[in-house]
Short mmCIF file of C-alpha atoms in Angstrom, two decimals:
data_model
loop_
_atom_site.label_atom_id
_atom_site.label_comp_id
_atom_site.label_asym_id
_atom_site.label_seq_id
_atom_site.Cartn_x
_atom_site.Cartn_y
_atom_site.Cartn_z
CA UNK X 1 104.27 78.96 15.41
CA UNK X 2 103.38 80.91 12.49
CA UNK X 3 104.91 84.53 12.23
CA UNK X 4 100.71 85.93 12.45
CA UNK X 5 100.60 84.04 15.89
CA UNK X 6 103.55 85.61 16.81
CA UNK X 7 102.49 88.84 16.40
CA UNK X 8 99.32 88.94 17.91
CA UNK X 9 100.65 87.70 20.74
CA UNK X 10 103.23 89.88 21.16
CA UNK X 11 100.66 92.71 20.53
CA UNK X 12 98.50 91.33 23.61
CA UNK X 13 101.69 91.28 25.57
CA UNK X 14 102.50 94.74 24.61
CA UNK X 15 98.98 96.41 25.58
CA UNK X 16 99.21 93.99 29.01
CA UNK X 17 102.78 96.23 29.70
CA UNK X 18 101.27 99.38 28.31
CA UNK X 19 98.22 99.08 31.01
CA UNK X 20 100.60 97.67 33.96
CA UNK X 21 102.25 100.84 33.70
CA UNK X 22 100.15 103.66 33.65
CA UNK X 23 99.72 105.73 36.72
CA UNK X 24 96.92 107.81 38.03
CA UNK X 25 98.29 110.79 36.09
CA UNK X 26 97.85 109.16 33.02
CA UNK X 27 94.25 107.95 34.29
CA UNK X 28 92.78 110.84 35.03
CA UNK X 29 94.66 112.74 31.78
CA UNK X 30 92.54 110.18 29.74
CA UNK X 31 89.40 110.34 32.00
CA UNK X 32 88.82 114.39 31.54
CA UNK X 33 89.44 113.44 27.96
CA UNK X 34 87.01 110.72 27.76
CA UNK X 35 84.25 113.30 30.54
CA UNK X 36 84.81 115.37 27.60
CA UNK X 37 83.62 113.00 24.76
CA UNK X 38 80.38 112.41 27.03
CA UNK X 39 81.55 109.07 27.83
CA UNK X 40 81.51 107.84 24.24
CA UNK X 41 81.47 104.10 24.56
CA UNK X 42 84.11 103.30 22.34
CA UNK X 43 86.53 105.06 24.40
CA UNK X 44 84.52 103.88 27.68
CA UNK X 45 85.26 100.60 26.86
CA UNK X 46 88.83 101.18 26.05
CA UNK X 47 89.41 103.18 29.34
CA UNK X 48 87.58 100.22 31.28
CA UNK X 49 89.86 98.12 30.36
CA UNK X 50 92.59 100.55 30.99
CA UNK X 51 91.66 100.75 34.37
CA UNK X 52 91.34 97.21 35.24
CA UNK X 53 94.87 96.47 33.11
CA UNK X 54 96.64 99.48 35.43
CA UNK X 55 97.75 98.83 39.29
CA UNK X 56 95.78 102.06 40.50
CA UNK X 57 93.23 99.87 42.34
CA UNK X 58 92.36 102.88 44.77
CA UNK X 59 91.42 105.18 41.39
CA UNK X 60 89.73 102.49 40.07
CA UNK X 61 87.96 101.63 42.89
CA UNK X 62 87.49 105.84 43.35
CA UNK X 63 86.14 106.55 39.83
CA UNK X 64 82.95 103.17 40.39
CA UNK X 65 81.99 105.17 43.77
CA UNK X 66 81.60 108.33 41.59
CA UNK X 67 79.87 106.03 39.13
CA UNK X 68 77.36 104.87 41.68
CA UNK X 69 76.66 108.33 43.34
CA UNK X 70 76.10 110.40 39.97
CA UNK X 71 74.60 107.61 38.55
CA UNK X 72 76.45 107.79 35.30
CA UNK X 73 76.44 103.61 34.44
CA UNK X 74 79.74 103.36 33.44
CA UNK X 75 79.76 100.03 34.62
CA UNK X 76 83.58 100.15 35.46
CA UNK X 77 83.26 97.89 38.18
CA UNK X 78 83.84 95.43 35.07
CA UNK X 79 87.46 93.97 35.03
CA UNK X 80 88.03 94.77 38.79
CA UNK X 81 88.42 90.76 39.11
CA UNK X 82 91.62 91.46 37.34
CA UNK X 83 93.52 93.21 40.14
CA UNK X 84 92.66 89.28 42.03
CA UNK X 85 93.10 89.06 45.33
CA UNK X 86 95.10 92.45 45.92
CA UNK X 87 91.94 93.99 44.49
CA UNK X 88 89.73 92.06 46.80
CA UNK X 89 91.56 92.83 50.25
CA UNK X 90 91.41 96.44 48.94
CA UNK X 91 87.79 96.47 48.88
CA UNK X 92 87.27 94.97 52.31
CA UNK X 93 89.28 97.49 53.68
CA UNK X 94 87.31 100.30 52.24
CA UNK X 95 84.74 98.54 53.85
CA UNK X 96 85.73 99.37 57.13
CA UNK X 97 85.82 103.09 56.51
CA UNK X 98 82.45 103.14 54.41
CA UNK X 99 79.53 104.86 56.59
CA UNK X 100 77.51 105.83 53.91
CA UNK X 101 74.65 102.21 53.12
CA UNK X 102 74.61 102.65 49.66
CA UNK X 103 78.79 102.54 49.18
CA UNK X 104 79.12 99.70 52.04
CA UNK X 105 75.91 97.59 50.20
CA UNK X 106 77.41 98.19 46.85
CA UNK X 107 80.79 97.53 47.90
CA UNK X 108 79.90 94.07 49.11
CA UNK X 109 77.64 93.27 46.12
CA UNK X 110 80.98 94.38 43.95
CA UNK X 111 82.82 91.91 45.96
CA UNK X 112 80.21 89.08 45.84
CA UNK X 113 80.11 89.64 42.19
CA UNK X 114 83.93 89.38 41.73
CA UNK X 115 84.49 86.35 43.88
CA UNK X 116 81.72 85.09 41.59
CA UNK X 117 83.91 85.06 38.82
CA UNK X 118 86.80 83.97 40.23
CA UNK X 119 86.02 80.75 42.60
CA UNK X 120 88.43 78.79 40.83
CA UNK X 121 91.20 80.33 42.81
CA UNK X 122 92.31 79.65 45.64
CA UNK X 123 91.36 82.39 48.13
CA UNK X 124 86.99 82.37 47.20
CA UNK X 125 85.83 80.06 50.04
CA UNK X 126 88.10 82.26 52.72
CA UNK X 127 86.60 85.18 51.44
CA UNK X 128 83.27 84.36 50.90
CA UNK X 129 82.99 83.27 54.80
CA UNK X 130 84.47 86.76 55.40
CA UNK X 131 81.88 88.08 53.18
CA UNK X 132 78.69 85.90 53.89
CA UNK X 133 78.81 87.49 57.64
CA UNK X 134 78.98 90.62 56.70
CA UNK X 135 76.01 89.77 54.23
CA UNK X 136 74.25 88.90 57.39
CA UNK X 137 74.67 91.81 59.35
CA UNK X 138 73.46 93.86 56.28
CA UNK X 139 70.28 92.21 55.54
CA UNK X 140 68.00 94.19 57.99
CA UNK X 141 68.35 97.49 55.54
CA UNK X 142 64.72 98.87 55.07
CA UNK X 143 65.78 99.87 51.45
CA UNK X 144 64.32 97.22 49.42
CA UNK X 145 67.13 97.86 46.30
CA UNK X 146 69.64 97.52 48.53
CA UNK X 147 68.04 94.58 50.16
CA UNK X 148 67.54 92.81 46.46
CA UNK X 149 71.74 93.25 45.82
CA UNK X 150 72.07 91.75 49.43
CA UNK X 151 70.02 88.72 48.12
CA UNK X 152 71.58 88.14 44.90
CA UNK X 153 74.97 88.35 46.41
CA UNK X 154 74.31 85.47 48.60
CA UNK X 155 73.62 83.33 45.85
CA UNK X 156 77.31 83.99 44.41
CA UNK X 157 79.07 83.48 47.88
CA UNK X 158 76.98 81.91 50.62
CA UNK X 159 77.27 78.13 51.25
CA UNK X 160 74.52 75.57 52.76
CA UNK X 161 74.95 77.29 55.82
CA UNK X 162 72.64 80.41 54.25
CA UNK X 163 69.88 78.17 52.71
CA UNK X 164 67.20 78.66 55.75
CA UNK X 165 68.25 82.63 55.67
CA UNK X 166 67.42 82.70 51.65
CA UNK X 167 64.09 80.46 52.29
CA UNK X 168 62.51 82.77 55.32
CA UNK X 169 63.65 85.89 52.46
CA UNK X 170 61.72 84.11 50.09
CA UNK X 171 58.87 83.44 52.13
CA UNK X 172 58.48 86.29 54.52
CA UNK X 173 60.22 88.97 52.56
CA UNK X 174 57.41 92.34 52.45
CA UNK X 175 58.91 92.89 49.01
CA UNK X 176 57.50 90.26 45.66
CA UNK X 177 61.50 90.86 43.92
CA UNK X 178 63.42 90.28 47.71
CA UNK X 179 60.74 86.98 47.34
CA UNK X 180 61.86 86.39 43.31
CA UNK X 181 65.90 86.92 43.59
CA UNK X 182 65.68 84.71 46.89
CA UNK X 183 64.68 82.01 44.71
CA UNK X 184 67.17 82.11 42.05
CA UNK X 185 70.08 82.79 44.77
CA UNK X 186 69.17 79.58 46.18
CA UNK X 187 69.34 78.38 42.33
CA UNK X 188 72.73 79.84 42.10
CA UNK X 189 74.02 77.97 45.13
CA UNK X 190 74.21 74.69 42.62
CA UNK X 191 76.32 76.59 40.71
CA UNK X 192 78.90 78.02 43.57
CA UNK X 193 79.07 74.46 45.34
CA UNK X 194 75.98 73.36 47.19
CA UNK X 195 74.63 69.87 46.19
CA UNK X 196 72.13 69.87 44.73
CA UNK X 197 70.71 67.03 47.26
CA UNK X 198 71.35 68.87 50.02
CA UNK X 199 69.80 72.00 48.38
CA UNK X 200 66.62 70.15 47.53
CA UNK X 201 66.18 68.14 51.15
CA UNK X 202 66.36 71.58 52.46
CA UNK X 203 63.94 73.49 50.14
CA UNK X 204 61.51 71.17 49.28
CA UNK X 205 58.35 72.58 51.90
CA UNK X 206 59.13 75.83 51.41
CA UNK X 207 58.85 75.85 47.29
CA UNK X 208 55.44 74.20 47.90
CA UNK X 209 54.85 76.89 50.67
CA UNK X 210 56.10 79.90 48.75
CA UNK X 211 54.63 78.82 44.95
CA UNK X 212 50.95 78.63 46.85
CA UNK X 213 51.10 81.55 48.74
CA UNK X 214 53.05 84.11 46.27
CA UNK X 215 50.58 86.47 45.01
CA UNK X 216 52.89 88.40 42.64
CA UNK X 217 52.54 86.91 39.31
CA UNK X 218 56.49 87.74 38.04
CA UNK X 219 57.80 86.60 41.55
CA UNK X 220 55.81 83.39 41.58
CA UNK X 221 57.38 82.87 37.88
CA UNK X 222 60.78 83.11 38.77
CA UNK X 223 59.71 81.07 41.80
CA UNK X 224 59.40 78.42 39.98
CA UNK X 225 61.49 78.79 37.15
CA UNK X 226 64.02 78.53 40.46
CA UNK X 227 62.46 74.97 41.86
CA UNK X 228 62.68 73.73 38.21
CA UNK X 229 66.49 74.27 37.94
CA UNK X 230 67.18 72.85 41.38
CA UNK X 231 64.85 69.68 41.17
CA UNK X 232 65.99 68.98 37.48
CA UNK X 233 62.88 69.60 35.99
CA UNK X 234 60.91 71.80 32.75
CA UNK X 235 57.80 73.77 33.43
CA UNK X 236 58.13 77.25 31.73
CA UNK X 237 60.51 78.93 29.58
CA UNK X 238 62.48 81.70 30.72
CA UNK X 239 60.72 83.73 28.45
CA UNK X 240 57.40 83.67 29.76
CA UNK X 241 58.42 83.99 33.08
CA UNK X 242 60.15 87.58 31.66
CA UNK X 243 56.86 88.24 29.50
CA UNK X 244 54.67 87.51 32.74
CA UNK X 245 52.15 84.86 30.61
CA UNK X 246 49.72 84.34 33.01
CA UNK X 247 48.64 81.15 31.57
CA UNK X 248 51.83 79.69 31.21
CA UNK X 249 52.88 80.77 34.88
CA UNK X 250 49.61 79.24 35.79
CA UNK X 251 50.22 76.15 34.60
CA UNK X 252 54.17 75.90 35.61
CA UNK X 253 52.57 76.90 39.10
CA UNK X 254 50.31 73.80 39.17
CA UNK X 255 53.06 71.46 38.09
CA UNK X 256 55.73 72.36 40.27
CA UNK X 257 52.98 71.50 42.99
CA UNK X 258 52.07 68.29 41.93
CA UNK X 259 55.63 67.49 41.43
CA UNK X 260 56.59 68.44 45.21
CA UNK X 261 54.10 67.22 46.37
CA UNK X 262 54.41 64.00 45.26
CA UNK X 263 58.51 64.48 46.00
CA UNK X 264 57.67 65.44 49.47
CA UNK X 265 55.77 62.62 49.82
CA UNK X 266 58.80 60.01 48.49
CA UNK X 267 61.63 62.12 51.03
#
């Protein structure tokens, strides 16, 4: 291996010791620091990284609750997948001392998210049944934000078992982005191992039922953007979906129907 190799290598395995070993002193030393710099992103990004190098899960986990309550978008839930499966038992034990909505919905959206990233190992299906019920039991929140993360996070950890809940969101949901990210967590299910026959058996009627009846003309976009992806099909571009082109949205709209209808028709 050439001596360049070498080094860099033995660079990355230097920084991966240097992080393993820091404790919270040092943490919060260069945390004042960087609440000094006004969270310069330079040394954000640096201290991120830090954080999800170091085995301080509880002051990592500590500093993203302050991040959510002040609102500063730090965004250092990013790299908490790194602590793996100590990291993720942490978090469902916080959960059990959590009273506050906001910190238990986030929580579980933080833990939907990292299982999302790491369902290649071994432990995702155990803990995304663990998860998925406590999904459940969430879902009546009358705060529609906190609703939305519900929604999305089924799409990263719920199984064929959650399709009719996600369908009845899209369909009955009182608010048009509960409707939209229903859709494209049922889209995400191909991705996190549903079949995609299964998936489409099961959601056939209601795409039909929900692209006629959705009044909203983003949510009826990413409707069908949604049906596209799981029936294998091309009716509208990302981008006009984003842009909200009525005419283009329009005319997706019309051939998604035809299409299921004529699909529904075949089953």
């Amino acid at each position: 291996m050439p001596d360049s190799a070498n080094k860099i290598i033995q660079e990355i395995e230097a920084e991966r010791v240097r992080r393993i070993s820091l404790t919270r002193k040092d943490l919060e030393k260069s945390y004042l620091e960087l609440e000094k710099d006004k969270f310069a992103s330079s040394k954000r990004l640096r201290f991120a990284a830090d954080l999800a190098g170091s085995n301080e899960i509880a002051y990592h986990y500590e500093l993203i609750c302050k991040d959510w309550e002040k609102d500063i978008k730090l965004h250092l839930e990013n790299g908490f997948e790194k602590h793996g499966r100590e990291g993720i038992e942490f978090l469902f034990e916080q959960l059990d001392k959590i009273e506050d909505e906001k910190a238990k919905i986030y929580t579980v959206y933080l833990i939907a998210e990292i299982l999302s990233k790491l369902r290649h190992r071994d432990f995702y299906s155990l803990f995304c049944d663990e998860l998925t019920a406590i999904l459940i039991s969430l879902l009546g929140t009358d705060n529609t934000i906190l609703r939305r993360k519900l929604i999305i996070a089924f799409g990263w950890v719920g199984s064929s078992k959650e399709i009719d809940l996600l369908t009845q969101q899209m369909i009955c949901d009182q608010d048009s982005l509960c409707r939209a990210w229903s859709a494209t967590s049922l889209m995400q299910m191909l991705f996190h191992g549903v079949q995609s026959e299964e998936l489409q058996a099961k959601t056939k009627l209601v795409f039909a039922k929900a692209i006629t009846e959705e009044k909203d003309l983003y949510a009826c976009g990413v409707i069908v953007e949604a049906a596209q992806t799981i029936f294998g099909k091309k009716w509208i571009s990302s981008t006009a979906v984003e842009n909200k082109e009525s005419a283009k949205i329009e005319k997706a709209k019309k051939s998604a129907l035809r299409f299921l209808k004529i699909f529904n028709r075949n089953e």
